PDB file of C-alpha atoms in Angstrom:
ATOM      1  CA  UNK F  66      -0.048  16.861  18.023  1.00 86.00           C
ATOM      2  CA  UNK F  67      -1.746  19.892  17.150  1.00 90.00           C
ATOM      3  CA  UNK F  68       1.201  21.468  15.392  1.00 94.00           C
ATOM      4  CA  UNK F  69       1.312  18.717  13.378  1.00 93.00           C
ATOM      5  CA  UNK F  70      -1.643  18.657  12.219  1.00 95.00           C
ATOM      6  CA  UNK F  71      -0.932  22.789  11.182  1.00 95.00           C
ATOM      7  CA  UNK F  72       1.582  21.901   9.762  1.00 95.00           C
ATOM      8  CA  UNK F  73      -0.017  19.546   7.253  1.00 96.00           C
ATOM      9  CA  UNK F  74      -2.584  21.721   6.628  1.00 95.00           C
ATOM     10  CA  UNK F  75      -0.182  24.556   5.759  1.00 96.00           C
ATOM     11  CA  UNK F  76       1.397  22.604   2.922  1.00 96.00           C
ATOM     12  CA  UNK F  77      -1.766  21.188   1.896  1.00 96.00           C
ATOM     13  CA  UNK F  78      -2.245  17.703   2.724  1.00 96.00           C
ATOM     14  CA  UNK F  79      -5.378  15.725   2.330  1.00 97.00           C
ATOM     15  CA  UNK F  80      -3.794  12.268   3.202  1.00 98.00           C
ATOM     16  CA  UNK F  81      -1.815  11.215   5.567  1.00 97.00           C
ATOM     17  CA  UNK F  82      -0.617   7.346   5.914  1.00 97.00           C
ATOM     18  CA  UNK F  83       0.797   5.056   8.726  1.00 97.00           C
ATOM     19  CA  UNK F  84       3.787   3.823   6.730  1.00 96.00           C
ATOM     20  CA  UNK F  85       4.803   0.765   8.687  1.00 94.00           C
ATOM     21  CA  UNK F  86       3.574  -0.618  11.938  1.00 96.00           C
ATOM     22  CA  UNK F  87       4.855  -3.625  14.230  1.00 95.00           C
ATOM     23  CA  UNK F  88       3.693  -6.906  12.826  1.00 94.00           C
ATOM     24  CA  UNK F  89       3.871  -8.288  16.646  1.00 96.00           C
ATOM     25  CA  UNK F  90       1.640  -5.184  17.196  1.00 97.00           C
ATOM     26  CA  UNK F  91      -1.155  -6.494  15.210  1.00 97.00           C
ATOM     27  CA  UNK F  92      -1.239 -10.139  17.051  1.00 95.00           C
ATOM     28  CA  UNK F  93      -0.168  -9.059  20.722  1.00 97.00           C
ATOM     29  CA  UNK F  94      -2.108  -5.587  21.322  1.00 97.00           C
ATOM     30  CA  UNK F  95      -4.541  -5.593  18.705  1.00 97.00           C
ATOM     31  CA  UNK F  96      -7.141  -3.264  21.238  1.00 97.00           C
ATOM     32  CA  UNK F  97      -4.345  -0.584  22.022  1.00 98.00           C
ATOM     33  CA  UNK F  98      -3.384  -0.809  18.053  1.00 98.00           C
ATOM     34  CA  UNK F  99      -7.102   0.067  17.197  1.00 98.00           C
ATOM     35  CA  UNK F 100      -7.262   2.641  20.158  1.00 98.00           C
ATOM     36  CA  UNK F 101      -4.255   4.408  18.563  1.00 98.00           C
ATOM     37  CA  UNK F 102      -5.180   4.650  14.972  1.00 98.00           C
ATOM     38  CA  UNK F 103      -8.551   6.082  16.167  1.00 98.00           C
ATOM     39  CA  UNK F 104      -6.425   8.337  17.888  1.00 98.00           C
ATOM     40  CA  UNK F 105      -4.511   9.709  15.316  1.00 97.00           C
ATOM     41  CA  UNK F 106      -7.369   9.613  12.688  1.00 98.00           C
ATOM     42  CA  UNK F 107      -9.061  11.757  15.517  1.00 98.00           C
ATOM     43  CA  UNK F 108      -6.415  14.336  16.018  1.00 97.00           C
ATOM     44  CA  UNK F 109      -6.091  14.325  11.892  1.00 98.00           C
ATOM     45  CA  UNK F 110      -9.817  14.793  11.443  1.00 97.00           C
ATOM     46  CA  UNK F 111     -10.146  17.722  13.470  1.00 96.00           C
ATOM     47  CA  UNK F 112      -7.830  19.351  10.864  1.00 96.00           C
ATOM     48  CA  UNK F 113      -9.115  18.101   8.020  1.00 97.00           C
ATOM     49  CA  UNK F 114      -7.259  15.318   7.230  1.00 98.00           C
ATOM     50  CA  UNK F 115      -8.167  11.677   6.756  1.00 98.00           C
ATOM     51  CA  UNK F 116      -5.824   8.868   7.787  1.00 98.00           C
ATOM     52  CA  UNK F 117      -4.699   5.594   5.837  1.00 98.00           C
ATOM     53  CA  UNK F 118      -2.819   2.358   5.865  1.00 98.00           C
ATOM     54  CA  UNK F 119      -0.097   1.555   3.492  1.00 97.00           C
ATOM     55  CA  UNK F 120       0.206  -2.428   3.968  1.00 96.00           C
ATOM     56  CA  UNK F 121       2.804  -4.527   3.411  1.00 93.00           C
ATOM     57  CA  UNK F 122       3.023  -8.319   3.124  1.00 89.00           C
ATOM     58  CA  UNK F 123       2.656  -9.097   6.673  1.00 91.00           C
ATOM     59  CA  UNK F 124      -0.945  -7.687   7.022  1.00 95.00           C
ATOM     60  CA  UNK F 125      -2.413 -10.898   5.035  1.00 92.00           C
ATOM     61  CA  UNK F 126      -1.367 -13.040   7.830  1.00 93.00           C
ATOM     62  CA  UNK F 127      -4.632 -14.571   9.916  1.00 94.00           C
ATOM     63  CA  UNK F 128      -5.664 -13.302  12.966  1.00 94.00           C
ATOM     64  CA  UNK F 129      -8.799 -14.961  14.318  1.00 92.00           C
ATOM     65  CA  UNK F 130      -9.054 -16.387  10.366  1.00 94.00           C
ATOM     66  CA  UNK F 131      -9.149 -13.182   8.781  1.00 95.00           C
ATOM     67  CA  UNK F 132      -6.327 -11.136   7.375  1.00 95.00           C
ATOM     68  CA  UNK F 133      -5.409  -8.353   9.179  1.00 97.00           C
ATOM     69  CA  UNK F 134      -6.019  -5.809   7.049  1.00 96.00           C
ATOM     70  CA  UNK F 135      -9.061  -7.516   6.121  1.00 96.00           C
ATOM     71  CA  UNK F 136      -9.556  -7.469  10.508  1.00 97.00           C
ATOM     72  CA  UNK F 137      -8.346  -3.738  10.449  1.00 97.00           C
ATOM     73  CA  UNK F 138     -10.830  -2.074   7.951  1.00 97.00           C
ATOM     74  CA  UNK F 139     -13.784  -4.286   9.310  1.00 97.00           C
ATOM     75  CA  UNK F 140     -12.559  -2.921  13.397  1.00 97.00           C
ATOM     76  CA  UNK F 141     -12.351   1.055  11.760  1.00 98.00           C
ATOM     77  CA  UNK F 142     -14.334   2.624   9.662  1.00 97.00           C
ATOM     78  CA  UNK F 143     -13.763   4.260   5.934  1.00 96.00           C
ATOM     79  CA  UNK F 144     -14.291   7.624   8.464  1.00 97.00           C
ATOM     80  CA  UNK F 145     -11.850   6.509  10.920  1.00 98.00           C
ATOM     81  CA  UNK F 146      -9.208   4.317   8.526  1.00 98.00           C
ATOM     82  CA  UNK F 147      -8.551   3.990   4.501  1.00 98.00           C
ATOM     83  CA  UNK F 148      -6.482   1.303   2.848  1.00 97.00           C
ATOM     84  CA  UNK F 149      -3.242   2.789   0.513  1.00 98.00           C
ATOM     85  CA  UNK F 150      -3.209  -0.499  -0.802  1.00 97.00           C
ATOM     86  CA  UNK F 151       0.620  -1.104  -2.172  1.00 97.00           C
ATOM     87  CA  UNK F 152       0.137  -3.224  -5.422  1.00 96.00           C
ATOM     88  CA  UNK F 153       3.459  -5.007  -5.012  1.00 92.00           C
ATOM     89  CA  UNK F 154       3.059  -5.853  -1.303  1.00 91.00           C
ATOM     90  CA  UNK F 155      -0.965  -6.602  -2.243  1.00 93.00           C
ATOM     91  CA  UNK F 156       0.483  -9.133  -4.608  1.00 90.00           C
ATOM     92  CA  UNK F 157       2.774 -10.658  -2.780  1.00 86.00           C
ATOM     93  CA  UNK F 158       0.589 -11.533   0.315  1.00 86.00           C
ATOM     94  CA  UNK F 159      -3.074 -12.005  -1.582  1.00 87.00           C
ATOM     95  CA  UNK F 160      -2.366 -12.064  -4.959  1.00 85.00           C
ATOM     96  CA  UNK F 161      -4.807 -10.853  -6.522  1.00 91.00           C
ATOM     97  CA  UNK F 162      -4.782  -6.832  -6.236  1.00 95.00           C
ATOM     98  CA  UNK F 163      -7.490  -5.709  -9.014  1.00 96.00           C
ATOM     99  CA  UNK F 164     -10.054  -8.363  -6.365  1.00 95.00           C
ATOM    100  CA  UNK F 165      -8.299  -6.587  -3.158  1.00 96.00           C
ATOM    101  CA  UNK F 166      -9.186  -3.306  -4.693  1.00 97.00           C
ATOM    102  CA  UNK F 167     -12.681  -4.340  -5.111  1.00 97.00           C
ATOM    103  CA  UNK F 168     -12.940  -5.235  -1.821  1.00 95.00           C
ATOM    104  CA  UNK F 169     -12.316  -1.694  -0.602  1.00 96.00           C
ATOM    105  CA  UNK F 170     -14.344  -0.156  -3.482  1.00 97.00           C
ATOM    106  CA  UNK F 171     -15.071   3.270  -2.291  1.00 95.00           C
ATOM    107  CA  UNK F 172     -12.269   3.545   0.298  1.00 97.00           C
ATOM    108  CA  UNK F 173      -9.078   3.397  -1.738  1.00 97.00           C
ATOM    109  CA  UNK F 174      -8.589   7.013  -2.699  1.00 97.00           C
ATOM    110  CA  UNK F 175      -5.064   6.815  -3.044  1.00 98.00           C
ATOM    111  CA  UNK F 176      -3.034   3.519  -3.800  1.00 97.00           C
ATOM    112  CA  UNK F 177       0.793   3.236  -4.184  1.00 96.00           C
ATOM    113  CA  UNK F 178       1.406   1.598  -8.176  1.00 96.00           C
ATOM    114  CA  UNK F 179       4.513  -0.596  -7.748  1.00 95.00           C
ATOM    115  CA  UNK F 180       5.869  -3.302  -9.828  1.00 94.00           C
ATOM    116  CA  UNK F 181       7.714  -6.276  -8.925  1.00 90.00           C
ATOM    117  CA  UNK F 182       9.394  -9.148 -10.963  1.00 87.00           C
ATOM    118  CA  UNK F 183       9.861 -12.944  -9.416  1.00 79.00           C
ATOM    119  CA  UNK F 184      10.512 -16.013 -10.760  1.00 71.00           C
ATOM    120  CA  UNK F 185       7.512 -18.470 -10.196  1.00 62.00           C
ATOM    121  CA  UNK F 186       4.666 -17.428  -7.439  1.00 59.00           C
ATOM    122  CA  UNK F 187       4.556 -13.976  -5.763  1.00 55.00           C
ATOM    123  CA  UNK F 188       7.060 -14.013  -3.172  1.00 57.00           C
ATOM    124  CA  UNK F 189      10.355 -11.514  -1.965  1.00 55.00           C
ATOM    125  CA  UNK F 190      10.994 -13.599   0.983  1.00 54.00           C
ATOM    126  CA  UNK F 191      13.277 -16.763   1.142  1.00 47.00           C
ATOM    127  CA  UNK F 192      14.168 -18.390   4.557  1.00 45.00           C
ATOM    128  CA  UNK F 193      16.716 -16.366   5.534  1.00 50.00           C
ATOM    129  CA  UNK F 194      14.397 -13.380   5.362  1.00 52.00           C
ATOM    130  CA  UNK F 195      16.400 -11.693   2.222  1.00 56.00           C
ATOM    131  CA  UNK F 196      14.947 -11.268  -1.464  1.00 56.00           C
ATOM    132  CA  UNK F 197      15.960 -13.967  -3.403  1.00 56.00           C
ATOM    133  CA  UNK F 198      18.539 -12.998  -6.307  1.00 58.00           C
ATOM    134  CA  UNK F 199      15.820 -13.265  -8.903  1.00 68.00           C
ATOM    135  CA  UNK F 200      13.143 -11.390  -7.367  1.00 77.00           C
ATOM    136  CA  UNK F 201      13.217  -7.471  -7.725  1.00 83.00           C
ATOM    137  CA  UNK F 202      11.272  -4.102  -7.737  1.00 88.00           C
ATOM    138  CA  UNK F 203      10.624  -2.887 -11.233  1.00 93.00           C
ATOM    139  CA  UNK F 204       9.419   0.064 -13.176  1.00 96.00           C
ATOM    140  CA  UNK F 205       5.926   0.155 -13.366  1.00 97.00           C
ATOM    141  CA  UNK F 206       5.130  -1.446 -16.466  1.00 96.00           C
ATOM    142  CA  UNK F 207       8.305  -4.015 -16.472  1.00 95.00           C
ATOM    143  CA  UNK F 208       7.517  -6.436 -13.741  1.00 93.00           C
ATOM    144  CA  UNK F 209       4.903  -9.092 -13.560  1.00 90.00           C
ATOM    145  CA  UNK F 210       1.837  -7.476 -12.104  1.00 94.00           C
ATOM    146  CA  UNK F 211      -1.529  -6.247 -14.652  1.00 95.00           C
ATOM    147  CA  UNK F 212      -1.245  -2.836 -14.456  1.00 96.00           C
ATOM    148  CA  UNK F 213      -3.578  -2.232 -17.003  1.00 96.00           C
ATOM    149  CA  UNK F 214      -6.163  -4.301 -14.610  1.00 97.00           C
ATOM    150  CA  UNK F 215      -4.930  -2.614 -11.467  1.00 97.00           C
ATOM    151  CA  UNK F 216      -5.352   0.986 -13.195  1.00 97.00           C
ATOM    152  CA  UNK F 217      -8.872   0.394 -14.566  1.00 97.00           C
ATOM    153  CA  UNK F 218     -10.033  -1.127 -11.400  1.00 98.00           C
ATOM    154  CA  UNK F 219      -8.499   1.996  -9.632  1.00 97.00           C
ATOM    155  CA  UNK F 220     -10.820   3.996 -12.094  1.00 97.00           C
ATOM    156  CA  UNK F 221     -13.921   1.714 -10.877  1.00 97.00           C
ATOM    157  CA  UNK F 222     -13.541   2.038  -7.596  1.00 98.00           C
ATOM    158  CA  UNK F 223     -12.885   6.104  -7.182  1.00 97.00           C
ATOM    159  CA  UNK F 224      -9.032   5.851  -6.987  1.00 98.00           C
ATOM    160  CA  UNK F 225      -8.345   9.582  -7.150  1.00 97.00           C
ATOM    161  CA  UNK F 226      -4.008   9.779  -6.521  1.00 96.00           C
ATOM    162  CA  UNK F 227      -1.654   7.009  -8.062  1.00 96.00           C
ATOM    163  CA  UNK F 228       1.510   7.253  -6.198  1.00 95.00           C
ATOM    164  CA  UNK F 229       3.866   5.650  -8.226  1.00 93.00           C
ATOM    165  CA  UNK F 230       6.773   3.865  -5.826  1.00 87.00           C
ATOM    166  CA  UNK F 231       9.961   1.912  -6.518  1.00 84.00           C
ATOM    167  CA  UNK F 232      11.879   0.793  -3.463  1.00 84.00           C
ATOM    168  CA  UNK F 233      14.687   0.746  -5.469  1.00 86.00           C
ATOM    169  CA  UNK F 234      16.634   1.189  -8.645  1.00 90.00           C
ATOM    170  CA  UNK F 235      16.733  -1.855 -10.944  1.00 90.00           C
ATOM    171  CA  UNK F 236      18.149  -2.689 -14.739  1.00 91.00           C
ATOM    172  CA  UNK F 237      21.065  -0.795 -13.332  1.00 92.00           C
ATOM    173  CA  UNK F 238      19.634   2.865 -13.342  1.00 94.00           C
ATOM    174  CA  UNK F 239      19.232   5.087 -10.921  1.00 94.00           C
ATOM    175  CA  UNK F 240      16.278   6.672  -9.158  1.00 91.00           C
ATOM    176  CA  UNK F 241      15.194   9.339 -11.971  1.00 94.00           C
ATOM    177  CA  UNK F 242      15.501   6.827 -14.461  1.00 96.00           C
ATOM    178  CA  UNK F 243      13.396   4.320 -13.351  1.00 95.00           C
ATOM    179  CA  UNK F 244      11.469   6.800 -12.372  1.00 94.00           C
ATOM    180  CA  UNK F 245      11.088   8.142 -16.645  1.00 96.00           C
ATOM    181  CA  UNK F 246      10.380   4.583 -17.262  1.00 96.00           C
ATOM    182  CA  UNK F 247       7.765   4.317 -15.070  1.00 96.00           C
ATOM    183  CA  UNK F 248       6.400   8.293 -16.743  1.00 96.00           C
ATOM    184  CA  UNK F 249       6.917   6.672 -20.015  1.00 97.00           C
ATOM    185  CA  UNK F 250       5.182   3.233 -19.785  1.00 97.00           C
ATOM    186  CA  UNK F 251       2.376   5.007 -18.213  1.00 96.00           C
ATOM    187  CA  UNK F 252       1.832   7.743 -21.026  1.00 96.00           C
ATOM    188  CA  UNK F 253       1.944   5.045 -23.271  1.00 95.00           C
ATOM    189  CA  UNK F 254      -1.163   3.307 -21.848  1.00 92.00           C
ATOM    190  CA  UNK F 255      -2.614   6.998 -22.263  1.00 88.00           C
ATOM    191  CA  UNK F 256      -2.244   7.865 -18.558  1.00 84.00           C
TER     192      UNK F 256
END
């Protein structure tokens, strides 16, 4: 509630994201979903604070024909609701993320930068629900998305934070070290 939302303000945040919601959410309650994110983007408003959606793979299923985050950001406003597109998730469920950026020109102030690697199409998910053995999160920079394209369309469309995010370690590093990589291949682009 209220606290909250002091709370955030005390520390200084501008942004604050729905992380993860219920898949079944989206195709059983879709009203009540949309009744509670106006909610919350309400409550956050009041203080100053402007709500997002990080997305996943899950939101470029169909409802009605349309994706649901396509659904989502048509149902809410830029006001109410902004994307925090996740490249990596982006790219797995529509491919193209530079074209899904452009779609939300305007309303993507911050997006989360991660890399992925996968052997033939986009794709983390094999029939038992677990990432196949050659499919992994990489350093930004050492997986198989453009970055380059995903940065400067960031820059087109008013991108002002770049969270960089790695669900986990890979090439057998840990954390900080993947996370230098990532610092590195970045200053090396001039960023």
């Amino acid at each position: 509630g209220k606290a909250a939302v002091d709370y955030l303000n005390t520390i200084g945040v501008e942004y604050a994201a729905i992380p993860w919601y219920d898949k079944k959410e989206f195709h059983t309650n879709w009203d009540e979903t949309v009744k509670k994110f106006a909610e919350v983007s309400k409550l956050l408003a009041d203080g100053g604070i402007q709500l997002m959606y990080h997305n996943h793979d899950f939101e470029f299923e169909k409802i009605d024909g349309e994706y649901i985050l396509d659904k989502l950001y048509a149902t809410l406003d830029a006001k109410t609701l902004m994307p925090e597109i996740d490249t990596c998730w982006a790219a797995v469920g529509h491919g193209d993320v530079a074209d899904l950026l452009r779609r939300y020109d305007g309303r993507c102030p911050v997006i989360h930068l991660k890399d992925m690697y996968c052997r033939g199409k986009y794709g983390f998910q094999n029939t038992n629900g677990e990432r196949p053995a050659d499919c992994a999160v990489r350093p930004v920079g050492y997986g198989r998305l453009d970055m380059i394209d995903i940065l400067h369309t960031a820059e087109e469309i008013g991108t002002k934070w770049i969270i960089i995010e790695q669900d986990s370690p890979s090439f057998g590093l840990d954390r900080l070290e993947c996370a230098a990589l990532c610092r590195d291949w970045l200053r090396m682009q001039g960023r």
